[in-house]
Amino acid sequence: MGEAADPRDRYVVGVDYGTLSGRALVVRVSDGAEVGTAVHPYRHAVMDTELAADGRALPPDWALQDPDDYRDVLRHAVPAAVAAAGIDPAQVVGIATDFTACTVLPTLADGTPLCELAELRTRPHAYVKLWKHHAAQSHADRINATAAQRGEPWLARYGGKISSEWQFAKGLQLLEEDPEVYHRADRWIEAADWIVWQLCGAETRNVCTAGYKGIRQDGQYPSADYLAALNPDFTGFTAKIDGPLLELGERAGSLTAQAATWTGLPEGIAVAVGNVDAHVTAAAAQAIEPGRLVAIMGTSTCHVVNGEKLAEVPGMCGVVEGGISAGAWGYEAGQSGVGDIFGWFVEHAAPAGYDSHEILSELAAAQPVGAHGLVALDWWNGNRSLLVNHELSGLIVGLTLATRPHEIYRALLESTAYGTRMIMEAFAEAGVPVTELVIAGGLAANSLLMQIYADVTDRPLSLIGSAQGPALGSAIHAAVAAGDYPDVATASAAMGRVERAVFRPDPERARAYDALYTEYRALHDHFGRGGDDMMLRLRAIRNAARGEQA
Amino acid sequence: MGEAADPRDRYVVGVDYGTLSGRALVVRVSDGAEVGTAVHPYRHAVMDTELAADGRALPPDWALQDPDDYRDVLRHAVPAAVAAAGIDPAQVVGIATDFTACTVLPTLADGTPLCELAELRTRPHAYVKLWKHHAAQSHADRINATAAQRGEPWLARYGGKISSEWQFAKGLQLLEEDPEVYHRADRWIEAADWIVWQLCGAETRNVCTAGYKGIRQDGQYPSADYLAALNPDFTGFTAKIDGPLLELGERAGSLTAQAATWTGLPEGIAVAVGNVDAHVTAAAAQAIEPGRLVAIMGTSTCHVVNGEKLAEVPGMCGVVEGGISAGAWGYEAGQSGVGDIFGWFVEHAAPAGYDSHEILSELAAAQPVGAHGLVALDWWNGNRSLLVNHELSGLIVGLTLATRPHEIYRALLESTAYGTRMIMEAFAEAGVPVTELVIAGGLAANSLLMQIYADVTDRPLSLIGSAQGPALGSAIHAAVAAGDYPDVATASAAMGRVERAVFRPDPERARAYDALYTEYRALHDHFGRGGDDMMLRLRAIRNAARGEQA
């Protein structure tokens, strides 16, 4: 950044909407060079205890956002990024966005968020429900039970479970808890698509969120019969989510005059269809080719990989045709706790003098594999991989009076690597071969963790070559929407960045980990596959005990 | 203490030999009043890294002591206790001792410790092997395998396992590692009996250590045939441990002139036969009556209980006729890690601000039963209760991102209570009913822990009424040896102290704990009884990995 700009160069802007802020990145179309970036935090951040408008308390597990905070990212981060790049805004030929998902809001037919209507300003259900709004679990339970009972064909495409985070569960909660707002909502739309509407003035829907979050499979949404079985008033729900559907990388429209004013970019440039932060990272990591599994590792891990054919993988989050890129089946899987677990350990289980990732990693790295005698199950935040059960919990076995903090820390790092290996093997067993593991996300910076992943999976680890994977991925899609590349694969090859085989497995360590992984699998199956449902009983006991106290 | 002494009162002295020091306690015979006490630390403490005589390094798992340190307790602590009591030493009518066990040493025929011979001063095997000398495991393994193979009838009296801590394992190690010292040893004697020999000038053996540590059952030691099968040179071993055998509380002899000089007590007063710290505590806690189980809770827990008949209890440490008091079968069981586990947590797993028992207990006490959602297996130091396997390890299940340090701490407290309940139920199932649980030892001071034990076992908890249980127990035996009481039961009733039902179970909490105890049992059986021998495999992996590193 800050290099001398060539006035002949063409640029695109990628905007990555995260949980707490949005980041804009200016990228050169010819080679993907990242020339300027800026971040703008959301003014209201996440509303999870009270509504900003009137301070009213929100129930447990709620998580709302204010959609105007997203516009503020266009108003502030985009011009700041262009300024930082030192380029002429006229050189920008396209813009694309990616978003957390499923993050969803109710709007009028013209896209106006219901929370922006004066009379609904203090109605929590009129706001954006952020991905981590978890108050629709009972609705998700009914969605799953009814689908299983009726043998709905789409259920297997989601590993047998629809998440409480997704469009249908949140929509059913809206209907049943605030029917007035539900009926006022002409549209129920992913923020990923809403922000594109703000940019180009036209409603579109992207195949990625429609498939993964909106249960759109084989060209159809769940049937009216099925919806009626959930709640007769829910029958018309799909009319609120259906809309002009575009493939990823397609041009949704042209930048409106108003959006040009917000961003300082030229009116009329290409605006790409919406996308999701994890999925768009595959393009940034040159991992569009089938078999290249991208693990985006942060507080949790999201795995995305293209496959050549349709398969049903137990416990996957979903498989969607064109869900990562057109022409392939996009598979998504996830581990619901990764960096969160390491953070928990440092904050709540490491004694003074050991309470930093650096110290723990340094001490842990000095030990040979297995010297701690420990195996853990990485279910501190449940399991959303093969088992899809949020009520599972963490376990450590092998503790002795001689066990020291860095040994437990290492066992936790390893447990998440075993979890990733389980997912890779599940894909392979289902006929979706994984040929390469590419790491993106903040945890890629922990060398010990990366070496453990290489040794546990016994394959070389590639690392994404950008610190701003999602924003770069969006920029790649902007270049395709602008017509500078014929498709996402070609743009990814030119503009994406990956370093191959940065960490290589050591044969001896890999063999040692095979033995520990066998123990992990035994624990996994005993506690997760019906050997003993103790964790579910402990959760029920816990919940009852806490309820009694309240 | 310090009250005006009545010159007509009769007193006894109890001396408790612990791991690091000896304590003398002066007790009034009529009512057990504790009128003076003093402690003297062992000059050489525990020699576990090097031999004091020449600084030579000791191998791992060794633990030696210097027997003259025991005499120093007689020279210093006894006169200091009498002085503190403010009584005339002429009022003392008897002395008795209790010791850690199995703590054992080789001597000449006259009782001279071999380590006091100039030519053997630098031979580690010539010293006292303290109870926690754990370097004879391979010898114990052979002792057990050979006994099982030959169907030795005594094996079941020890729950199926002879410990590496006991007389035979340590003796076999001596023979095979230093045959010269073995052959010089005319006697192989418990420190419990050796110190009595020092006091009265005559060798005696007490039925307690002879039974629990010396494999003496039904009047016999293991056969010469069996010993020859272990090692032909071991055939004559029992000749070194056999000696004049006395019941607990019997008079071993009279205080010698020399011992009178050391202690300042009158020559010729009664000296009681030797005893063991845990077993002697039953008398101090008025728990001689069958069914009153005394749990001496410290770093580990030792359980002693009298039964009316002989039974074989799985995993008990031993059953010995008269082993606690004459006329009953004395049962011993144990939990190999209790306070040690809580200490481990505070030192190695509690973050700053939580790293004290007081803070953790206070926070943990505020939670309802089960609100943490956790169950642990209390095997940080193996399991020497029902499973008798030191290679088992600790486990925690139910961890989440919301788990806090005091919740884990409470789960650890609870896990040891579940372990105690397992032992009580095993006794009951084997036909040795437990009617009362009496707590002695340092952990009795933790009210939260005590309430948990009451709730988990669903019975009122009695507490010993003395802070010096073993020394008081010894004093009681001294009074019997002096003829002031006809037997230990009568002396215990007059001089012992217990507060009954200090902690009462709450019916609702007891019910809640039943559910958690069911989960503990499921874990116990899965990991400890062949469901999955994972812990043993993890230990093997750990040991191999550590070996490779060395």
Short mmCIF file of N, CA and C in Angstrom, two decimals, chain A residues 336-337 340-341 344-352 354-355 366-375 379-381 392-405 407-408 508 512 515-516 518-520 522-523 526-527 532-535 537-539 541-543 545-546 548-549, chain B residues 336-337 340-341 344-352 354-355 366-375 379-381 392-405 407-408 508 512 515-516 518-520 522-523 526-527 532-535 537-539 541-543 545-546 548-549:
data_model
loop_
_atom_site.label_atom_id
_atom_site.label_comp_id
_atom_site.label_asym_id
_atom_site.label_seq_id
_atom_site.Cartn_x
_atom_site.Cartn_y
_atom_site.Cartn_z
N SER A 336 -17.82 -25.57 16.06
CA SER A 336 -18.47 -24.43 16.71
C SER A 336 -17.61 -23.77 17.79
N GLY A 337 -16.53 -24.42 18.20
CA GLY A 337 -15.62 -23.76 19.13
C GLY A 337 -14.19 -24.11 18.78
N ASP A 340 -12.25 -19.83 20.43
CA ASP A 340 -13.02 -19.58 21.66
C ASP A 340 -12.56 -20.48 22.81
N ILE A 341 -12.24 -21.73 22.50
CA ILE A 341 -11.82 -22.67 23.54
C ILE A 341 -10.44 -22.28 24.07
N TRP A 344 -10.91 -19.32 26.20
CA TRP A 344 -11.48 -19.72 27.49
C TRP A 344 -10.38 -20.22 28.41
N PHE A 345 -9.51 -21.05 27.87
CA PHE A 345 -8.46 -21.61 28.71
C PHE A 345 -7.57 -20.51 29.28
N VAL A 346 -7.13 -19.60 28.42
CA VAL A 346 -6.23 -18.53 28.88
C VAL A 346 -6.92 -17.67 29.93
N GLU A 347 -8.20 -17.39 29.70
CA GLU A 347 -8.89 -16.48 30.62
C GLU A 347 -9.36 -17.16 31.90
N HIS A 348 -9.80 -18.40 31.80
CA HIS A 348 -10.49 -19.01 32.95
C HIS A 348 -9.82 -20.25 33.53
N ALA A 349 -8.74 -20.71 32.93
CA ALA A 349 -8.16 -21.95 33.44
C ALA A 349 -6.64 -21.94 33.50
N ALA A 350 -6.03 -20.82 33.19
CA ALA A 350 -4.56 -20.75 33.23
C ALA A 350 -4.13 -19.93 34.44
N PRO A 351 -3.25 -20.49 35.26
CA PRO A 351 -2.80 -19.73 36.45
C PRO A 351 -1.90 -18.56 36.06
N ALA A 352 -1.73 -17.67 37.00
CA ALA A 352 -0.86 -16.52 36.79
C ALA A 352 0.50 -17.00 36.30
N TYR A 354 1.04 -18.15 33.38
CA TYR A 354 0.80 -19.01 32.21
C TYR A 354 -0.30 -18.42 31.33
N ASP A 355 -0.81 -17.27 31.68
CA ASP A 355 -2.05 -16.81 31.06
C ASP A 355 -1.84 -15.99 29.80
N ALA A 366 7.53 -27.46 23.20
CA ALA A 366 8.74 -28.18 23.58
C ALA A 366 8.50 -29.65 23.90
N GLN A 367 7.23 -30.06 23.97
CA GLN A 367 6.93 -31.44 24.36
C GLN A 367 6.78 -32.36 23.16
N PRO A 368 7.24 -33.60 23.27
CA PRO A 368 6.94 -34.56 22.21
C PRO A 368 5.45 -34.92 22.20
N VAL A 369 4.96 -35.37 21.06
CA VAL A 369 3.56 -35.75 20.92
C VAL A 369 3.20 -36.83 21.95
N GLY A 370 2.12 -36.61 22.67
CA GLY A 370 1.63 -37.63 23.61
C GLY A 370 2.25 -37.56 24.99
N ALA A 371 3.26 -36.71 25.18
CA ALA A 371 3.94 -36.68 26.48
C ALA A 371 3.04 -36.16 27.59
N HIS A 372 1.98 -35.45 27.24
CA HIS A 372 1.08 -34.97 28.28
C HIS A 372 0.08 -36.03 28.72
N GLY A 373 -0.09 -37.08 27.92
CA GLY A 373 -1.01 -38.16 28.29
C GLY A 373 -2.47 -37.77 28.25
N LEU A 374 -2.81 -36.72 27.51
CA LEU A 374 -4.16 -36.18 27.53
C LEU A 374 -4.86 -36.32 26.18
N VAL A 375 -6.17 -36.45 26.24
CA VAL A 375 -7.01 -36.27 25.04
C VAL A 375 -8.24 -35.48 25.47
N TRP A 379 -15.66 -29.85 22.47
CA TRP A 379 -17.08 -29.52 22.37
C TRP A 379 -17.51 -28.48 23.38
N TRP A 380 -16.61 -27.58 23.74
CA TRP A 380 -16.93 -26.51 24.71
C TRP A 380 -18.14 -25.69 24.27
N ASN A 381 -18.32 -25.58 22.95
CA ASN A 381 -19.46 -24.84 22.42
C ASN A 381 -20.37 -25.77 21.61
N LEU A 392 -23.88 -30.92 23.46
CA LEU A 392 -22.68 -31.67 23.83
C LEU A 392 -21.70 -30.71 24.51
N SER A 393 -20.76 -31.26 25.24
CA SER A 393 -19.86 -30.39 26.01
C SER A 393 -18.44 -30.95 25.99
N GLY A 394 -17.53 -30.16 26.56
CA GLY A 394 -16.12 -30.50 26.51
C GLY A 394 -15.73 -31.55 27.52
N LEU A 395 -14.63 -32.22 27.24
CA LEU A 395 -14.13 -33.30 28.10
C LEU A 395 -12.61 -33.33 28.02
N ILE A 396 -11.98 -33.58 29.16
CA ILE A 396 -10.54 -33.83 29.17
C ILE A 396 -10.32 -35.13 29.93
N VAL A 397 -9.49 -36.00 29.38
CA VAL A 397 -9.17 -37.25 30.05
C VAL A 397 -7.65 -37.39 30.11
N GLY A 398 -7.17 -37.97 31.22
CA GLY A 398 -5.74 -38.21 31.37
C GLY A 398 -5.06 -37.29 32.37
N LEU A 399 -5.84 -36.51 33.11
CA LEU A 399 -5.28 -35.55 34.06
C LEU A 399 -4.61 -36.26 35.24
N THR A 400 -3.47 -35.73 35.67
CA THR A 400 -2.78 -36.25 36.84
C THR A 400 -2.27 -35.08 37.67
N LEU A 401 -1.76 -35.40 38.85
CA LEU A 401 -1.19 -34.35 39.68
C LEU A 401 0.01 -33.70 39.00
N ALA A 402 0.60 -34.38 38.03
CA ALA A 402 1.77 -33.83 37.32
C ALA A 402 1.37 -33.03 36.09
N THR A 403 0.09 -32.95 35.77
CA THR A 403 -0.34 -32.22 34.58
C THR A 403 -0.14 -30.72 34.78
N ARG A 404 0.42 -30.08 33.78
CA ARG A 404 0.69 -28.65 33.87
C ARG A 404 -0.13 -27.88 32.82
N PRO A 405 -0.33 -26.56 33.03
CA PRO A 405 -1.24 -25.80 32.17
C PRO A 405 -0.94 -25.92 30.67
N GLU A 407 0.25 -28.24 29.08
CA GLU A 407 -0.09 -29.56 28.56
C GLU A 407 -1.58 -29.63 28.23
N ILE A 408 -2.40 -29.04 29.11
CA ILE A 408 -3.83 -29.00 28.81
C ILE A 408 -4.08 -28.12 27.58
N GLU A 508 6.96 -39.14 11.89
CA GLU A 508 6.94 -39.76 13.21
C GLU A 508 5.83 -39.16 14.08
N ALA A 512 2.44 -40.86 15.68
CA ALA A 512 2.08 -40.74 17.10
C ALA A 512 0.66 -40.18 17.24
N ALA A 515 -2.35 -42.62 16.91
CA ALA A 515 -2.76 -43.34 18.13
C ALA A 515 -3.68 -42.46 18.98
N LEU A 516 -3.34 -41.19 19.13
CA LEU A 516 -4.17 -40.30 19.96
C LEU A 516 -5.51 -40.03 19.28
N THR A 518 -7.14 -42.07 17.47
CA THR A 518 -7.97 -43.24 17.73
C THR A 518 -8.71 -43.08 19.06
N GLU A 519 -8.01 -42.53 20.06
CA GLU A 519 -8.66 -42.32 21.35
C GLU A 519 -9.73 -41.22 21.24
N TYR A 520 -9.41 -40.18 20.49
CA TYR A 520 -10.39 -39.11 20.28
C TYR A 520 -11.66 -39.67 19.64
N ALA A 522 -12.77 -42.64 19.78
CA ALA A 522 -13.49 -43.48 20.74
C ALA A 522 -14.33 -42.61 21.68
N LEU A 523 -13.75 -41.51 22.15
CA LEU A 523 -14.50 -40.58 23.00
C LEU A 523 -15.66 -39.98 22.21
N HIS A 526 -18.36 -42.53 21.80
CA HIS A 526 -19.01 -42.91 23.06
C HIS A 526 -19.94 -41.81 23.56
N PHE A 527 -19.43 -40.58 23.55
CA PHE A 527 -20.23 -39.48 24.11
C PHE A 527 -21.13 -38.80 23.08
N ASP A 532 -23.04 -43.21 25.36
CA ASP A 532 -23.59 -42.71 26.61
C ASP A 532 -23.99 -41.25 26.40
N ASP A 533 -25.26 -40.96 26.57
CA ASP A 533 -25.77 -39.60 26.37
C ASP A 533 -25.61 -38.74 27.61
N MET A 534 -24.59 -39.06 28.39
CA MET A 534 -24.33 -38.33 29.63
C MET A 534 -24.29 -36.81 29.46
N MET A 535 -23.65 -36.35 28.39
CA MET A 535 -23.52 -34.89 28.24
C MET A 535 -24.89 -34.22 28.11
N ARG A 537 -27.65 -35.37 29.41
CA ARG A 537 -28.29 -35.41 30.74
C ARG A 537 -27.68 -34.33 31.65
N LEU A 538 -26.35 -34.18 31.57
CA LEU A 538 -25.71 -33.14 32.41
C LEU A 538 -26.22 -31.76 32.03
N ARG A 539 -26.46 -31.54 30.74
CA ARG A 539 -26.97 -30.24 30.31
C ARG A 539 -28.38 -30.03 30.85
N ILE A 541 -29.63 -31.39 33.53
CA ILE A 541 -29.49 -31.17 34.98
C ILE A 541 -29.06 -29.73 35.25
N ARG A 542 -28.09 -29.28 34.48
CA ARG A 542 -27.59 -27.92 34.65
C ARG A 542 -28.70 -26.90 34.42
N ASN A 543 -29.41 -27.07 33.32
CA ASN A 543 -30.45 -26.10 33.00
C ASN A 543 -31.54 -26.09 34.06
N ALA A 545 -31.16 -26.93 37.21
CA ALA A 545 -30.60 -26.35 38.44
C ALA A 545 -30.55 -24.83 38.35
N ARG A 546 -30.22 -24.34 37.17
CA ARG A 546 -30.13 -22.89 37.03
C ARG A 546 -31.52 -22.26 37.04
N GLU A 548 -34.05 -23.40 38.69
CA GLU A 548 -34.53 -23.39 40.07
C GLU A 548 -33.98 -22.21 40.85
N GLN A 549 -32.77 -21.82 40.47
CA GLN A 549 -32.14 -20.73 41.20
C GLN A 549 -32.79 -19.40 40.83
N SER B 336 -6.62 -42.40 46.60
CA SER B 336 -5.21 -42.01 46.50
C SER B 336 -5.00 -40.53 46.21
N GLY B 337 -6.05 -39.82 45.84
CA GLY B 337 -5.90 -38.38 45.68
C GLY B 337 -7.16 -37.68 46.16
N ASP B 340 -4.83 -33.51 47.59
CA ASP B 340 -3.83 -33.31 46.53
C ASP B 340 -4.46 -32.77 45.25
N ILE B 341 -5.65 -33.25 44.93
CA ILE B 341 -6.32 -32.82 43.69
C ILE B 341 -6.77 -31.36 43.83
N TRP B 344 -3.76 -29.28 43.56
CA TRP B 344 -3.34 -29.20 42.15
C TRP B 344 -4.16 -28.14 41.43
N PHE B 345 -5.45 -28.14 41.68
CA PHE B 345 -6.30 -27.17 40.98
C PHE B 345 -5.91 -25.74 41.33
N VAL B 346 -5.76 -25.48 42.61
CA VAL B 346 -5.43 -24.11 43.04
C VAL B 346 -4.09 -23.69 42.47
N GLU B 347 -3.14 -24.63 42.46
CA GLU B 347 -1.80 -24.24 42.01
C GLU B 347 -1.66 -24.20 40.50
N HIS B 348 -2.30 -25.12 39.79
CA HIS B 348 -2.00 -25.29 38.37
C HIS B 348 -3.16 -25.02 37.43
N ALA B 349 -4.34 -24.76 37.96
CA ALA B 349 -5.48 -24.63 37.04
C ALA B 349 -6.41 -23.47 37.40
N ALA B 350 -6.07 -22.70 38.42
CA ALA B 350 -6.93 -21.58 38.81
C ALA B 350 -6.30 -20.27 38.38
N PRO B 351 -7.03 -19.45 37.67
CA PRO B 351 -6.46 -18.18 37.22
C PRO B 351 -6.28 -17.21 38.39
N ALA B 352 -5.49 -16.18 38.14
CA ALA B 352 -5.26 -15.16 39.15
C ALA B 352 -6.61 -14.64 39.66
N TYR B 354 -8.57 -16.30 41.55
CA TYR B 354 -9.35 -17.47 41.97
C TYR B 354 -8.47 -18.49 42.71
N ASP B 355 -7.19 -18.17 42.89
CA ASP B 355 -6.24 -19.19 43.29
C ASP B 355 -6.11 -19.35 44.80
N ALA B 366 -22.14 -21.03 46.55
CA ALA B 366 -23.33 -20.25 46.19
C ALA B 366 -24.15 -20.91 45.09
N GLN B 367 -23.64 -21.97 44.48
CA GLN B 367 -24.35 -22.60 43.35
C GLN B 367 -25.24 -23.74 43.80
N PRO B 368 -26.39 -23.90 43.16
CA PRO B 368 -27.19 -25.10 43.44
C PRO B 368 -26.50 -26.35 42.88
N VAL B 369 -26.84 -27.49 43.41
CA VAL B 369 -26.27 -28.76 42.96
C VAL B 369 -26.55 -28.95 41.46
N GLY B 370 -25.52 -29.26 40.72
CA GLY B 370 -25.69 -29.57 39.30
C GLY B 370 -25.67 -28.37 38.38
N ALA B 371 -25.63 -27.17 38.94
CA ALA B 371 -25.69 -25.98 38.10
C ALA B 371 -24.44 -25.81 37.24
N HIS B 372 -23.36 -26.46 37.62
CA HIS B 372 -22.15 -26.37 36.79
C HIS B 372 -22.18 -27.33 35.61
N GLY B 373 -23.06 -28.33 35.67
CA GLY B 373 -23.15 -29.27 34.56
C GLY B 373 -21.95 -30.18 34.40
N LEU B 374 -21.18 -30.37 35.45
CA LEU B 374 -19.91 -31.10 35.37
C LEU B 374 -19.93 -32.38 36.21
N VAL B 375 -19.20 -33.37 35.74
CA VAL B 375 -18.85 -34.51 36.58
C VAL B 375 -17.39 -34.82 36.32
N TRP B 379 -9.40 -39.32 39.76
CA TRP B 379 -8.29 -40.27 39.63
C TRP B 379 -6.98 -39.59 39.25
N TRP B 380 -6.81 -38.35 39.67
CA TRP B 380 -5.58 -37.60 39.36
C TRP B 380 -4.32 -38.36 39.85
N ASN B 381 -4.48 -39.12 40.90
CA ASN B 381 -3.36 -39.91 41.43
C ASN B 381 -3.69 -41.40 41.34
N LEU B 392 -4.69 -45.24 36.21
CA LEU B 392 -5.91 -44.51 35.84
C LEU B 392 -5.64 -43.02 36.04
N SER B 393 -6.44 -42.19 35.41
CA SER B 393 -6.18 -40.76 35.47
C SER B 393 -7.48 -39.98 35.58
N GLY B 394 -7.34 -38.68 35.79
CA GLY B 394 -8.49 -37.83 36.02
C GLY B 394 -9.23 -37.46 34.75
N LEU B 395 -10.50 -37.12 34.93
CA LEU B 395 -11.36 -36.78 33.78
C LEU B 395 -12.37 -35.73 34.24
N ILE B 396 -12.66 -34.78 33.36
CA ILE B 396 -13.75 -33.83 33.59
C ILE B 396 -14.63 -33.84 32.36
N VAL B 397 -15.92 -33.91 32.56
CA VAL B 397 -16.85 -33.87 31.44
C VAL B 397 -17.91 -32.80 31.71
N GLY B 398 -18.33 -32.13 30.64
CA GLY B 398 -19.37 -31.11 30.79
C GLY B 398 -18.87 -29.69 30.65
N LEU B 399 -17.61 -29.53 30.24
CA LEU B 399 -17.01 -28.19 30.14
C LEU B 399 -17.63 -27.39 29.00
N THR B 400 -17.87 -26.11 29.25
CA THR B 400 -18.37 -25.22 28.20
C THR B 400 -17.62 -23.90 28.28
N LEU B 401 -17.88 -23.06 27.31
CA LEU B 401 -17.26 -21.72 27.33
C LEU B 401 -17.72 -20.93 28.55
N ALA B 402 -18.84 -21.31 29.13
CA ALA B 402 -19.37 -20.60 30.30
C ALA B 402 -18.86 -21.18 31.61
N THR B 403 -18.09 -22.24 31.56
CA THR B 403 -17.59 -22.87 32.79
C THR B 403 -16.57 -21.96 33.48
N ARG B 404 -16.73 -21.80 34.78
CA ARG B 404 -15.83 -20.93 35.53
C ARG B 404 -15.03 -21.73 36.55
N PRO B 405 -13.90 -21.17 37.02
CA PRO B 405 -12.99 -21.96 37.87
C PRO B 405 -13.65 -22.57 39.10
N GLU B 407 -16.53 -23.57 39.48
CA GLU B 407 -17.40 -24.68 39.10
C GLU B 407 -16.60 -25.96 38.94
N ILE B 408 -15.44 -25.84 38.32
CA ILE B 408 -14.57 -27.03 38.20
C ILE B 408 -14.11 -27.47 39.59
N GLU B 508 -33.31 -32.53 49.32
CA GLU B 508 -33.38 -32.13 47.92
C GLU B 508 -32.01 -32.21 47.25
N ALA B 512 -30.68 -34.58 44.18
CA ALA B 512 -29.98 -34.04 43.01
C ALA B 512 -28.64 -34.75 42.82
N ALA B 515 -28.59 -38.19 40.99
CA ALA B 515 -28.52 -38.17 39.52
C ALA B 515 -27.08 -38.00 39.06
N LEU B 516 -26.34 -37.11 39.70
CA LEU B 516 -24.94 -36.90 39.29
C LEU B 516 -24.07 -38.10 39.63
N THR B 518 -25.01 -41.14 39.58
CA THR B 518 -25.25 -42.13 38.52
C THR B 518 -24.32 -41.90 37.34
N GLU B 519 -24.10 -40.62 37.01
CA GLU B 519 -23.18 -40.32 35.90
C GLU B 519 -21.75 -40.67 36.29
N TYR B 520 -21.38 -40.38 37.55
CA TYR B 520 -20.04 -40.73 38.01
C TYR B 520 -19.81 -42.23 37.90
N ALA B 522 -21.23 -44.28 35.91
CA ALA B 522 -21.13 -44.67 34.49
C ALA B 522 -19.72 -44.40 33.97
N LEU B 523 -19.16 -43.24 34.34
CA LEU B 523 -17.78 -42.93 33.94
C LEU B 523 -16.81 -43.92 34.60
N HIS B 526 -17.06 -47.23 32.86
CA HIS B 526 -16.60 -47.20 31.47
C HIS B 526 -15.08 -47.13 31.40
N PHE B 527 -14.50 -46.23 32.20
CA PHE B 527 -13.05 -46.03 32.11
C PHE B 527 -12.26 -46.92 33.07
N ASP B 532 -13.63 -49.06 28.38
CA ASP B 532 -12.59 -48.56 27.49
C ASP B 532 -11.33 -48.32 28.32
N ASP B 533 -10.26 -49.05 28.00
CA ASP B 533 -9.01 -48.91 28.75
C ASP B 533 -8.16 -47.76 28.25
N MET B 534 -8.83 -46.74 27.72
CA MET B 534 -8.15 -45.58 27.17
C MET B 534 -7.11 -44.99 28.12
N MET B 535 -7.47 -44.86 29.39
CA MET B 535 -6.54 -44.22 30.32
C MET B 535 -5.22 -44.98 30.42
N ARG B 537 -3.96 -46.81 28.03
CA ARG B 537 -3.22 -46.59 26.78
C ARG B 537 -2.58 -45.21 26.77
N LEU B 538 -3.33 -44.20 27.27
CA LEU B 538 -2.76 -42.84 27.30
C LEU B 538 -1.53 -42.81 28.20
N ARG B 539 -1.57 -43.56 29.30
CA ARG B 539 -0.42 -43.59 30.19
C ARG B 539 0.79 -44.23 29.49
N ILE B 541 1.29 -44.31 26.27
CA ILE B 541 1.75 -43.36 25.25
C ILE B 541 2.59 -42.27 25.91
N ARG B 542 2.10 -41.77 27.04
CA ARG B 542 2.81 -40.72 27.76
C ARG B 542 4.21 -41.20 28.17
N ASN B 543 4.25 -42.38 28.77
CA ASN B 543 5.53 -42.87 29.26
C ASN B 543 6.51 -43.09 28.12
N ALA B 545 6.47 -41.52 25.23
CA ALA B 545 6.87 -40.22 24.69
C ALA B 545 7.91 -39.56 25.58
N ARG B 546 7.75 -39.71 26.87
CA ARG B 546 8.72 -39.09 27.78
C ARG B 546 10.05 -39.82 27.73
N GLU B 548 11.25 -41.28 25.11
CA GLU B 548 11.92 -40.89 23.87
C GLU B 548 12.64 -39.57 24.01
N GLN B 549 12.04 -38.71 24.83
CA GLN B 549 12.62 -37.38 24.98
C GLN B 549 13.93 -37.46 25.77
#
